[in-house]
Short mmCIF file of N, CA, C and O in Angstrom, two decimals:
data_model
loop_
_atom_site.label_atom_id
_atom_site.label_comp_id
_atom_site.label_asym_id
_atom_site.label_seq_id
_atom_site.Cartn_x
_atom_site.Cartn_y
_atom_site.Cartn_z
N UNK A 1 -17.69 -7.10 -23.63
CA UNK A 1 -17.72 -7.90 -22.75
C UNK A 1 -15.92 -8.27 -23.07
O UNK A 1 -16.10 -8.93 -24.15
N UNK A 2 -14.66 -7.33 -22.56
CA UNK A 2 -12.72 -7.97 -23.06
C UNK A 2 -12.60 -7.75 -21.41
O UNK A 2 -12.82 -7.78 -20.80
N UNK A 3 -11.18 -7.87 -21.76
CA UNK A 3 -10.29 -7.23 -20.71
C UNK A 3 -10.88 -5.98 -20.10
O UNK A 3 -10.91 -6.16 -18.61
N UNK A 4 -11.68 -4.98 -21.01
CA UNK A 4 -12.21 -3.17 -19.84
C UNK A 4 -13.10 -4.45 -18.49
O UNK A 4 -13.45 -3.87 -17.67
N UNK A 5 -13.63 -5.49 -18.91
CA UNK A 5 -14.90 -5.33 -17.61
C UNK A 5 -13.89 -5.95 -17.10
O UNK A 5 -14.03 -6.22 -15.75
N UNK A 6 -13.33 -7.09 -17.46
CA UNK A 6 -11.99 -8.04 -16.97
C UNK A 6 -11.09 -7.05 -15.53
O UNK A 6 -11.21 -7.35 -14.32
N UNK A 7 -11.02 -5.57 -16.64
CA UNK A 7 -9.74 -4.81 -16.06
C UNK A 7 -11.19 -4.78 -14.42
O UNK A 7 -10.42 -4.11 -13.03
N UNK A 8 -12.40 -3.85 -15.09
CA UNK A 8 -12.91 -2.95 -14.10
C UNK A 8 -13.37 -4.00 -12.87
O UNK A 8 -13.65 -3.30 -11.68
N UNK A 9 -13.92 -5.16 -12.68
CA UNK A 9 -14.35 -6.06 -11.92
C UNK A 9 -13.46 -6.54 -11.32
O UNK A 9 -13.30 -6.20 -9.85
N UNK A 10 -11.92 -6.38 -11.87
CA UNK A 10 -10.67 -6.63 -10.98
C UNK A 10 -10.02 -5.77 -10.30
O UNK A 10 -9.79 -5.67 -8.99
N UNK A 11 -10.49 -4.54 -10.78
CA UNK A 11 -10.28 -3.06 -9.53
C UNK A 11 -11.40 -2.73 -9.05
O UNK A 11 -10.92 -3.32 -7.30
N UNK A 12 -12.38 -3.06 -8.21
CA UNK A 12 -13.68 -3.53 -7.31
C UNK A 12 -13.12 -4.72 -7.07
O UNK A 12 -13.54 -4.19 -5.77
N UNK A 13 -12.63 -6.27 -7.34
CA UNK A 13 -12.44 -7.09 -5.68
C UNK A 13 -10.86 -6.32 -5.38
O UNK A 13 -11.21 -7.66 -4.28
N UNK A 14 -10.27 -6.22 -5.72
CA UNK A 14 -8.88 -5.88 -5.08
C UNK A 14 -9.00 -6.20 -3.34
O UNK A 14 -8.48 -6.44 -2.46
N UNK A 15 -10.34 -4.54 -3.76
CA UNK A 15 -10.29 -4.62 -1.75
C UNK A 15 -11.06 -5.36 -0.99
O UNK A 15 -10.96 -5.67 -0.17
N UNK A 16 -11.71 -6.10 -1.32
CA UNK A 16 -12.72 -7.03 -1.45
C UNK A 16 -12.04 -8.98 -0.75
O UNK A 16 -12.13 -8.39 -0.45
N UNK A 17 -11.00 -8.97 -2.03
CA UNK A 17 -10.09 -10.28 -1.86
C UNK A 17 -9.92 -9.82 -0.32
O UNK A 17 -9.66 -10.83 0.66
N UNK A 18 -8.84 -9.33 0.45
CA UNK A 18 -8.75 -9.21 1.72
C UNK A 18 -9.82 -9.46 2.57
O UNK A 18 -9.41 -10.26 3.29
N UNK A 19 -10.66 -9.36 2.62
CA UNK A 19 -11.95 -10.38 3.57
C UNK A 19 -12.74 -10.98 2.86
O UNK A 19 -12.14 -12.31 4.20
N UNK A 20 -12.65 -11.24 1.81
CA UNK A 20 -13.77 -12.48 1.68
C UNK A 20 -12.30 -13.80 1.00
O UNK A 20 -13.02 -14.38 -0.26
N UNK A 21 -11.42 -13.20 0.54
CA UNK A 21 -10.09 -13.94 -0.60
C UNK A 21 -10.94 -14.11 -1.35
O UNK A 21 -11.37 -13.48 -2.60
N UNK A 22 -9.79 -14.86 -2.09
CA UNK A 22 -10.67 -15.19 -3.40
C UNK A 22 -11.42 -16.28 -4.16
O UNK A 22 -11.24 -17.48 -3.98
N UNK A 23 -12.65 -15.14 -3.68
CA UNK A 23 -14.15 -16.48 -4.01
C UNK A 23 -15.33 -16.13 -4.73
O UNK A 23 -14.51 -15.03 -5.42
N UNK A 24 -15.92 -16.97 -5.23
CA UNK A 24 -17.13 -16.50 -5.85
C UNK A 24 -18.04 -15.50 -5.24
O UNK A 24 -18.22 -14.23 -6.14
N UNK A 25 -18.13 -15.36 -4.10
CA UNK A 25 -19.02 -14.24 -4.01
C UNK A 25 -18.02 -13.43 -2.92
O UNK A 25 -18.33 -11.55 -3.89
N UNK A 26 -16.58 -12.90 -2.92
CA UNK A 26 -15.37 -11.56 -3.75
C UNK A 26 -16.20 -11.02 -5.49
O UNK A 26 -16.26 -10.05 -5.71
N UNK A 27 -16.12 -12.21 -5.83
CA UNK A 27 -15.78 -12.02 -7.85
C UNK A 27 -17.31 -11.21 -7.99
O UNK A 27 -17.82 -10.15 -8.93
N UNK A 28 -18.53 -11.73 -7.09
CA UNK A 28 -19.43 -11.73 -7.84
C UNK A 28 -20.34 -10.12 -6.64
O UNK A 28 -20.95 -8.66 -7.90
N UNK A 29 -19.97 -9.63 -5.55
CA UNK A 29 -19.89 -8.55 -5.20
C UNK A 29 -19.11 -7.15 -5.94
O UNK A 29 -19.44 -5.79 -5.82
N UNK A 30 -17.76 -7.99 -6.56
CA UNK A 30 -17.60 -6.78 -7.09
C UNK A 30 -18.55 -6.18 -9.11
O UNK A 30 -17.92 -5.79 -9.17
N UNK A 31 -19.00 -7.08 -9.31
CA UNK A 31 -19.47 -7.29 -10.28
C UNK A 31 -20.74 -6.60 -10.69
O UNK A 31 -21.15 -5.61 -10.90
N UNK A 32 -21.48 -6.90 -8.57
CA UNK A 32 -22.55 -6.02 -8.95
C UNK A 32 -21.41 -4.38 -8.80
O UNK A 32 -22.69 -3.87 -9.23
N UNK A 33 -20.74 -4.34 -8.00
CA UNK A 33 -20.46 -3.10 -7.45
C UNK A 33 -19.65 -1.81 -9.38
O UNK A 33 -19.66 -1.35 -9.40
N UNK A 34 -19.34 -3.35 -10.44
CA UNK A 34 -19.28 -2.89 -11.94
C UNK A 34 -20.35 -2.15 -11.77
O UNK A 34 -19.97 -1.94 -13.35
N UNK A 35 -21.54 -2.15 -11.44
CA UNK A 35 -22.08 -2.49 -12.59
C UNK A 35 -22.51 -3.51 -14.06
O UNK A 35 -22.99 -3.54 -14.93
N UNK A 36 -21.98 -4.68 -13.60
CA UNK A 36 -21.42 -6.05 -14.61
C UNK A 36 -22.92 -6.96 -14.40
O UNK A 36 -23.34 -7.54 -13.64
N UNK A 37 -23.19 -7.85 -15.60
CA UNK A 37 -24.64 -8.17 -15.05
C UNK A 37 -23.88 -9.93 -15.03
O UNK A 37 -22.81 -10.21 -14.71
N UNK A 38 -24.52 -10.97 -14.92
CA UNK A 38 -24.32 -12.39 -14.08
C UNK A 38 -23.70 -12.96 -14.83
O UNK A 38 -23.00 -13.50 -15.49
N UNK A 39 -24.32 -12.58 -16.45
CA UNK A 39 -24.11 -13.30 -18.23
C UNK A 39 -22.76 -12.70 -18.80
O UNK A 39 -21.53 -13.08 -18.34
N UNK A 40 -21.86 -11.89 -17.50
CA UNK A 40 -21.39 -11.09 -18.59
C UNK A 40 -19.85 -11.30 -17.51
O UNK A 40 -19.01 -12.15 -18.70
N UNK A 41 -20.62 -11.04 -16.27
CA UNK A 41 -19.56 -12.01 -15.27
C UNK A 41 -18.29 -13.73 -15.75
O UNK A 41 -17.84 -13.66 -15.00
N UNK A 42 -19.93 -14.45 -15.40
CA UNK A 42 -19.79 -15.91 -16.20
C UNK A 42 -19.37 -16.22 -17.90
O UNK A 42 -18.33 -16.97 -17.86
N UNK A 43 -18.96 -15.06 -18.88
CA UNK A 43 -17.93 -14.84 -19.37
C UNK A 43 -16.66 -14.65 -19.57
O UNK A 43 -15.98 -14.92 -20.28
N UNK A 44 -17.00 -13.09 -18.35
CA UNK A 44 -15.28 -12.82 -17.83
C UNK A 44 -14.96 -14.04 -17.92
O UNK A 44 -13.47 -13.97 -17.56
N UNK A 45 -15.07 -14.39 -16.35
CA UNK A 45 -14.44 -15.27 -15.06
C UNK A 45 -15.39 -17.04 -14.66
O UNK A 45 -15.89 -16.44 -14.18
N UNK A 46 -14.79 -17.44 -16.57
CA UNK A 46 -15.33 -18.99 -16.74
C UNK A 46 -15.13 -19.57 -15.27
O UNK A 46 -16.96 -20.30 -15.21
N UNK A 47 -13.73 -20.27 -14.55
CA UNK A 47 -13.89 -20.25 -13.84
C UNK A 47 -14.63 -20.08 -12.60
O UNK A 47 -13.64 -20.13 -11.56
N UNK A 48 -15.28 -18.65 -12.50
CA UNK A 48 -15.47 -17.94 -10.74
C UNK A 48 -13.96 -17.64 -10.05
O UNK A 48 -13.33 -17.13 -11.05
N UNK A 49 -13.57 -17.80 -8.86
CA UNK A 49 -12.25 -16.85 -8.81
C UNK A 49 -10.64 -17.87 -8.70
O UNK A 49 -10.43 -16.66 -8.88
N UNK A 50 -11.13 -18.86 -9.12
CA UNK A 50 -10.03 -19.63 -10.51
C UNK A 50 -9.35 -18.25 -11.80
O UNK A 50 -8.67 -18.52 -11.58
N UNK A 51 -10.43 -17.99 -12.00
CA UNK A 51 -10.47 -17.28 -12.89
C UNK A 51 -10.04 -15.37 -12.80
O UNK A 51 -9.58 -15.43 -13.61
N UNK A 52 -10.51 -15.32 -11.15
CA UNK A 52 -10.09 -14.10 -10.78
C UNK A 52 -8.84 -14.29 -10.31
O UNK A 52 -7.56 -13.43 -10.88
N UNK A 53 -8.04 -15.44 -9.84
CA UNK A 53 -6.76 -15.88 -9.51
C UNK A 53 -6.12 -15.24 -10.78
O UNK A 53 -5.00 -14.42 -9.95
N UNK A 54 -6.78 -15.72 -11.89
CA UNK A 54 -6.06 -15.33 -13.07
C UNK A 54 -5.86 -14.67 -13.85
O UNK A 54 -4.57 -14.03 -13.63
N UNK A 55 -6.91 -14.33 -13.23
CA UNK A 55 -7.33 -12.06 -13.60
C UNK A 55 -5.29 -11.45 -12.92
O UNK A 55 -5.09 -10.46 -13.51
N UNK A 56 -6.18 -11.70 -11.67
CA UNK A 56 -4.98 -10.95 -10.78
C UNK A 56 -3.28 -11.69 -10.62
O UNK A 56 -2.35 -10.66 -11.19
N UNK A 57 -3.36 -12.57 -11.36
CA UNK A 57 -1.68 -12.76 -11.23
C UNK A 57 -1.47 -12.72 -13.04
O UNK A 57 -0.09 -11.19 -13.19
N UNK A 58 -2.28 -12.07 -13.44
CA UNK A 58 -2.00 -11.74 -15.32
C UNK A 58 -1.23 -9.81 -15.06
O UNK A 58 -0.63 -8.72 -15.36
N UNK A 59 -2.72 -9.24 -13.81
CA UNK A 59 -3.09 -8.49 -13.78
C UNK A 59 -0.58 -7.55 -12.67
O UNK A 59 -0.46 -6.74 -14.02
N UNK A 60 -0.76 -7.98 -12.18
CA UNK A 60 0.53 -8.22 -11.68
C UNK A 60 2.20 -8.58 -12.55
O UNK A 60 2.39 -7.90 -12.48
N UNK A 61 1.95 -9.38 -13.62
CA UNK A 61 2.64 -9.51 -14.81
C UNK A 61 3.20 -8.63 -15.42
O UNK A 61 3.70 -7.79 -15.67
N UNK A 62 1.70 -7.89 -16.26
CA UNK A 62 1.43 -7.13 -16.57
C UNK A 62 2.08 -6.05 -16.00
O UNK A 62 3.35 -5.04 -16.68
N UNK A 63 1.25 -5.15 -15.11
CA UNK A 63 2.49 -4.24 -14.43
C UNK A 63 4.18 -4.17 -13.50
O UNK A 63 4.28 -3.11 -14.00
N UNK A 64 4.00 -5.48 -13.99
CA UNK A 64 5.80 -5.48 -13.45
C UNK A 64 6.35 -4.77 -15.14
O UNK A 64 7.03 -4.80 -14.88
N UNK A 65 6.32 -5.40 -16.05
CA UNK A 65 6.59 -5.91 -16.78
C UNK A 65 6.23 -4.24 -17.15
O UNK A 65 7.80 -3.74 -18.26
N UNK A 66 5.99 -3.81 -17.48
CA UNK A 66 5.71 -1.81 -17.18
C UNK A 66 6.91 -1.19 -16.47
O UNK A 66 7.36 -0.51 -17.69
N UNK A 67 6.44 -1.42 -16.22
CA UNK A 67 7.67 -0.86 -14.77
C UNK A 67 8.81 -0.78 -15.06
O UNK A 67 9.73 -0.29 -15.35
N UNK A 68 9.78 -1.69 -15.82
CA UNK A 68 10.65 -2.17 -16.25
C UNK A 68 11.17 -1.95 -17.65
O UNK A 68 12.43 -2.18 -18.07
N UNK A 69 9.93 -1.65 -18.38
CA UNK A 69 10.77 -1.49 -19.74
C UNK A 69 11.56 0.17 -19.43
O UNK A 69 11.80 0.61 -20.72
N UNK A 70 11.56 0.71 -17.85
CA UNK A 70 12.16 1.42 -18.52
C UNK A 70 13.17 1.87 -17.56
O UNK A 70 14.17 2.82 -17.02
N UNK A 71 13.83 0.92 -17.47
CA UNK A 71 15.04 -0.22 -16.49
C UNK A 71 15.96 -0.25 -16.99
O UNK A 71 16.44 -0.47 -19.26
N UNK A 72 17.25 0.57 -16.75
CA UNK A 72 19.31 1.57 -18.52
C UNK A 72 19.57 0.70 -17.56
O UNK A 72 20.74 0.89 -18.00
N UNK A 73 20.15 -0.32 -16.71
CA UNK A 73 20.50 -0.73 -15.86
C UNK A 73 21.31 -1.60 -16.37
O UNK A 73 20.80 -2.20 -17.91
N UNK A 74 22.74 -2.02 -16.84
CA UNK A 74 23.50 -2.83 -17.66
C UNK A 74 24.31 -3.76 -17.01
O UNK A 74 24.52 -4.60 -17.96
N UNK A 75 24.38 -3.75 -15.37
CA UNK A 75 24.81 -5.40 -15.15
C UNK A 75 23.06 -6.41 -14.84
O UNK A 75 22.45 -5.86 -14.17
N UNK A 76 24.33 -7.49 -14.99
CA UNK A 76 22.33 -8.07 -14.38
C UNK A 76 22.21 -8.11 -13.19
O UNK A 76 20.80 -8.01 -12.78
N UNK A 77 22.94 -8.05 -12.36
CA UNK A 77 22.66 -8.10 -10.80
C UNK A 77 21.86 -7.08 -11.31
O UNK A 77 20.45 -7.66 -9.99
N UNK A 78 22.16 -6.10 -11.14
CA UNK A 78 21.28 -4.79 -11.66
C UNK A 78 19.99 -4.96 -12.10
O UNK A 78 19.17 -4.78 -10.89
N UNK A 79 19.82 -4.78 -12.67
CA UNK A 79 18.43 -5.88 -13.42
C UNK A 79 16.92 -7.24 -12.69
O UNK A 79 16.33 -6.29 -12.99
N UNK A 80 18.58 -7.99 -12.04
CA UNK A 80 17.32 -8.77 -11.28
C UNK A 80 16.65 -8.05 -10.08
O UNK A 80 15.52 -7.85 -9.80
N UNK A 81 17.36 -7.08 -9.72
CA UNK A 81 17.54 -6.49 -8.87
C UNK A 81 15.97 -5.47 -8.54
O UNK A 81 15.24 -5.42 -7.79
N UNK A 82 15.89 -4.69 -10.40
CA UNK A 82 15.39 -4.15 -10.33
C UNK A 82 13.68 -4.80 -11.21
O UNK A 82 12.61 -4.02 -10.47
N UNK A 83 14.19 -5.73 -10.98
CA UNK A 83 12.40 -6.68 -12.08
C UNK A 83 11.90 -7.18 -10.45
O UNK A 83 11.35 -7.28 -9.98
N UNK A 84 12.91 -7.62 -9.80
CA UNK A 84 12.01 -8.17 -7.48
C UNK A 84 11.52 -6.56 -7.14
O UNK A 84 10.41 -6.61 -6.99
N UNK A 85 12.07 -5.75 -7.57
CA UNK A 85 12.08 -4.44 -7.28
C UNK A 85 10.85 -3.71 -7.53
O UNK A 85 9.79 -2.97 -7.69
N UNK A 86 10.36 -3.52 -9.03
CA UNK A 86 9.56 -3.53 -9.49
C UNK A 86 7.73 -4.73 -9.22
O UNK A 86 6.89 -3.87 -9.48
N UNK A 87 8.19 -5.83 -9.28
CA UNK A 87 7.20 -6.32 -8.88
C UNK A 87 7.05 -6.16 -7.83
O UNK A 87 5.64 -6.48 -7.36
N UNK A 88 7.80 -6.08 -6.41
CA UNK A 88 7.14 -5.93 -5.46
C UNK A 88 6.51 -4.60 -5.29
O UNK A 88 5.18 -4.30 -4.54
N UNK A 89 7.04 -3.30 -6.29
CA UNK A 89 6.02 -2.55 -5.99
C UNK A 89 4.62 -2.36 -7.05
O UNK A 89 4.10 -0.89 -6.06
N UNK A 90 4.49 -2.95 -7.77
CA UNK A 90 3.67 -3.18 -8.44
C UNK A 90 2.07 -4.18 -7.16
O UNK A 90 1.19 -3.46 -7.64
N UNK A 91 2.73 -4.97 -6.42
CA UNK A 91 2.69 -5.46 -5.58
C UNK A 91 1.66 -4.74 -4.95
O UNK A 91 0.90 -4.85 -4.29
N UNK A 92 2.55 -3.91 -3.74
CA UNK A 92 2.38 -2.70 -2.74
C UNK A 92 1.46 -2.28 -1.82
O UNK A 92 0.99 -2.51 -1.16
N UNK A 93 0.39 -1.87 -3.01
CA UNK A 93 -1.10 -1.49 -3.11
C UNK A 93 -1.99 -2.65 -2.22
O UNK A 93 -3.27 -2.41 -2.45
N UNK A 94 -1.68 -3.75 -3.08
CA UNK A 94 -2.34 -5.16 -3.22
C UNK A 94 -1.70 -6.31 -2.56
O UNK A 94 -1.90 -7.61 -2.46
N UNK A 95 -1.10 -5.57 -0.66
CA UNK A 95 -0.17 -6.79 -0.54
C UNK A 95 -1.43 -8.17 -0.04
O UNK A 95 -0.90 -9.52 -0.33
N UNK A 96 -2.25 -8.44 0.13
CA UNK A 96 -3.26 -8.33 1.03
C UNK A 96 -3.93 -9.75 -0.50
O UNK A 96 -3.72 -11.11 0.42
N UNK A 97 -4.08 -9.06 -0.94
CA UNK A 97 -4.85 -9.47 -1.90
C UNK A 97 -3.68 -10.71 -3.03
O UNK A 97 -3.61 -12.28 -3.09
N UNK A 98 -2.48 -9.90 -2.75
CA UNK A 98 -1.07 -11.32 -3.19
C UNK A 98 -0.46 -12.30 -2.14
O UNK A 98 -0.70 -12.74 -2.52
N UNK A 99 -0.98 -11.81 -1.33
CA UNK A 99 -0.79 -12.91 -0.07
C UNK A 99 -2.50 -13.50 0.30
O UNK A 99 -2.27 -15.00 -0.27
N UNK A 100 -3.02 -13.72 0.01
CA UNK A 100 -4.98 -14.40 -0.80
C UNK A 100 -3.76 -15.74 -1.88
O UNK A 100 -4.34 -16.58 -1.50
N UNK A 101 -3.32 -14.41 -3.02
CA UNK A 101 -3.14 -15.14 -4.14
C UNK A 101 -2.17 -16.93 -3.95
O UNK A 101 -2.58 -17.83 -4.72
N UNK A 102 -1.39 -16.24 -2.78
CA UNK A 102 -0.36 -17.10 -3.20
C UNK A 102 -1.04 -18.10 -2.16
O UNK A 102 -0.42 -20.03 -2.13
N UNK A 103 -1.66 -17.89 -1.83
CA UNK A 103 -2.38 -19.56 -0.44
C UNK A 103 -3.59 -19.73 -1.20
O UNK A 103 -3.59 -21.06 -1.52
N UNK A 104 -4.34 -18.49 -1.95
CA UNK A 104 -5.41 -19.90 -2.59
C UNK A 104 -4.70 -20.36 -4.09
O UNK A 104 -4.94 -21.77 -3.62
N UNK A 105 -3.45 -20.21 -4.60
CA UNK A 105 -2.66 -21.02 -5.20
C UNK A 105 -1.75 -22.10 -4.62
O UNK A 105 -2.14 -23.16 -5.61
N UNK A 106 -1.59 -22.83 -3.52
CA UNK A 106 -0.81 -22.98 -2.85
C UNK A 106 -1.25 -24.10 -2.66
O UNK A 106 -1.72 -25.70 -2.27
N UNK A 107 -3.09 -24.17 -2.57
CA UNK A 107 -3.92 -25.34 -2.64
C UNK A 107 -4.07 -26.22 -3.25
O UNK A 107 -3.57 -26.35 -4.74
N UNK A 108 -4.39 -27.88 -2.61
CA UNK A 108 -3.51 -28.33 -3.77
C UNK A 108 -4.43 -29.16 -4.43
O UNK A 108 -4.52 -28.99 -6.51
N UNK A 109 -6.44 -28.04 -5.09
CA UNK A 109 -6.89 -28.09 -6.02
C UNK A 109 -7.02 -26.79 -7.24
O UNK A 109 -7.70 -27.45 -8.17
N UNK A 110 -5.84 -26.72 -6.50
CA UNK A 110 -5.60 -25.05 -7.53
C UNK A 110 -4.08 -25.83 -7.84
O UNK A 110 -3.27 -24.08 -8.65
N UNK A 111 -3.35 -26.26 -7.73
CA UNK A 111 -2.17 -26.54 -7.95
C UNK A 111 -1.95 -26.54 -9.60
O UNK A 111 -0.70 -25.84 -9.61
N UNK A 112 -3.30 -26.81 -9.93
CA UNK A 112 -2.99 -26.96 -11.48
C UNK A 112 -2.77 -25.36 -12.50
O UNK A 112 -1.85 -25.34 -13.08
N UNK A 113 -3.69 -24.99 -11.71
CA UNK A 113 -3.42 -23.68 -12.07
C UNK A 113 -2.21 -22.47 -11.55
O UNK A 113 -2.08 -21.39 -12.61
N UNK A 114 -1.56 -23.13 -10.58
CA UNK A 114 -0.46 -22.92 -10.13
C UNK A 114 1.22 -22.74 -11.30
O UNK A 114 0.86 -21.35 -11.50
N UNK A 115 0.61 -24.12 -12.05
CA UNK A 115 1.33 -24.41 -12.45
C UNK A 115 2.46 -23.68 -13.62
O UNK A 115 2.42 -23.29 -14.24
N UNK A 116 0.71 -23.70 -14.15
CA UNK A 116 -0.18 -22.65 -14.97
C UNK A 116 0.21 -21.81 -16.16
O UNK A 116 0.53 -20.95 -16.47
N UNK A 117 0.18 -20.56 -14.48
CA UNK A 117 0.46 -19.78 -14.73
C UNK A 117 1.80 -19.61 -14.40
O UNK A 117 3.08 -18.51 -14.83
N UNK A 118 3.52 -20.34 -13.78
CA UNK A 118 4.49 -20.09 -13.58
C UNK A 118 4.43 -20.05 -14.86
O UNK A 118 5.80 -19.83 -15.43
N UNK A 119 4.18 -21.74 -15.80
CA UNK A 119 4.81 -21.47 -16.75
C UNK A 119 4.57 -20.68 -17.85
O UNK A 119 5.27 -20.43 -19.07
N UNK A 120 3.04 -20.01 -17.78
CA UNK A 120 3.04 -19.00 -18.76
C UNK A 120 4.12 -17.97 -18.40
O UNK A 120 5.33 -17.23 -19.41
N UNK A 121 5.02 -17.62 -17.03
CA UNK A 121 5.72 -16.39 -16.90
C UNK A 121 6.95 -17.66 -17.75
O UNK A 121 7.88 -16.47 -18.04
N UNK A 122 7.07 -18.42 -17.75
CA UNK A 122 8.49 -19.01 -18.10
C UNK A 122 8.33 -18.80 -20.04
O UNK A 122 9.43 -18.30 -20.25
N UNK A 123 6.89 -19.09 -19.84
CA UNK A 123 7.17 -18.67 -21.73
C UNK A 123 7.37 -17.44 -22.48
O UNK A 123 7.07 -16.57 -23.15
N UNK A 124 6.05 -16.24 -20.77
CA UNK A 124 6.61 -14.44 -21.37
C UNK A 124 8.18 -14.18 -20.82
O UNK A 124 7.91 -13.31 -19.83
N UNK A 125 8.98 -14.75 -21.10
CA UNK A 125 10.37 -14.25 -20.95
C UNK A 125 10.65 -12.67 -20.58
O UNK A 125 10.47 -12.22 -22.22
N UNK A 126 11.58 -11.80 -20.08
CA UNK A 126 10.73 -10.04 -20.05
C UNK A 126 13.15 -10.29 -20.98
O UNK A 126 14.19 -11.06 -19.71
N UNK A 127 13.10 -9.46 -21.43
CA UNK A 127 14.46 -9.68 -22.30
C UNK A 127 14.66 -7.70 -21.27
O UNK A 127 13.54 -7.72 -22.06
N UNK A 128 15.39 -8.27 -20.74
CA UNK A 128 15.83 -6.80 -19.89
C UNK A 128 17.25 -5.82 -20.32
O UNK A 128 18.17 -5.84 -20.13
N UNK A 129 16.66 -5.07 -21.32
CA UNK A 129 17.75 -4.21 -22.29
C UNK A 129 18.73 -5.39 -22.65
O UNK A 129 19.70 -4.40 -22.93
N UNK A 130 18.78 -5.98 -23.54
CA UNK A 130 19.38 -6.68 -23.87
C UNK A 130 19.30 -7.64 -25.19
O UNK A 130 18.60 -7.99 -24.32
N UNK A 131 20.09 -7.77 -25.64
CA UNK A 131 20.05 -8.41 -26.54
C UNK A 131 20.36 -10.13 -26.51
O UNK A 131 19.72 -10.88 -27.89
N UNK A 132 20.70 -10.25 -25.67
CA UNK A 132 21.49 -12.21 -25.66
C UNK A 132 21.25 -12.45 -24.19
O UNK A 132 21.63 -13.37 -23.44
N UNK A 133 20.83 -11.50 -23.04
CA UNK A 133 20.70 -12.51 -22.02
C UNK A 133 18.96 -12.02 -21.09
O UNK A 133 18.23 -10.47 -21.75
N UNK A 134 18.04 -13.42 -21.33
CA UNK A 134 17.12 -13.26 -20.52
C UNK A 134 16.55 -13.68 -20.04
O UNK A 134 17.63 -14.16 -18.87
N UNK A 135 15.65 -12.47 -18.86
CA UNK A 135 16.15 -12.90 -17.09
C UNK A 135 14.19 -13.34 -17.58
O UNK A 135 13.05 -13.04 -17.59
N UNK A 136 13.35 -14.33 -16.71
CA UNK A 136 12.00 -14.65 -16.66
C UNK A 136 12.10 -14.56 -15.12
O UNK A 136 12.69 -14.39 -14.62
N UNK A 137 10.50 -13.83 -15.22
CA UNK A 137 10.09 -13.69 -14.41
C UNK A 137 8.31 -14.52 -13.21
O UNK A 137 8.13 -15.69 -14.52
#
């Protein structure tokens, strides 16, 4: 069990997050729908709802990065615009989950996770069709 189980559970959790938020209840319901055992669930999402929020963030980052691979803009302004557009397009089908993630990560008890996810983005700067300009997302 690994990335495949995480992706299956996340796919099942996204519609539930709108109603249940980033919670252990949403995670458990998604695991049941995915046919994943409690043991596998705890292996893939060891910190429960925090791990779910982290998985959603990583999925959003990956989706945006994939969309940016096809970007052919030459001006920095256009690349930044396209990066923002790619992020919005990636999150568009899951607007409520994105809102809930922002709310979840804004809570004081989740500040460390939010900071870690932002730092991860800074370390994973996306090089956008240029050998000398790097834009972090």
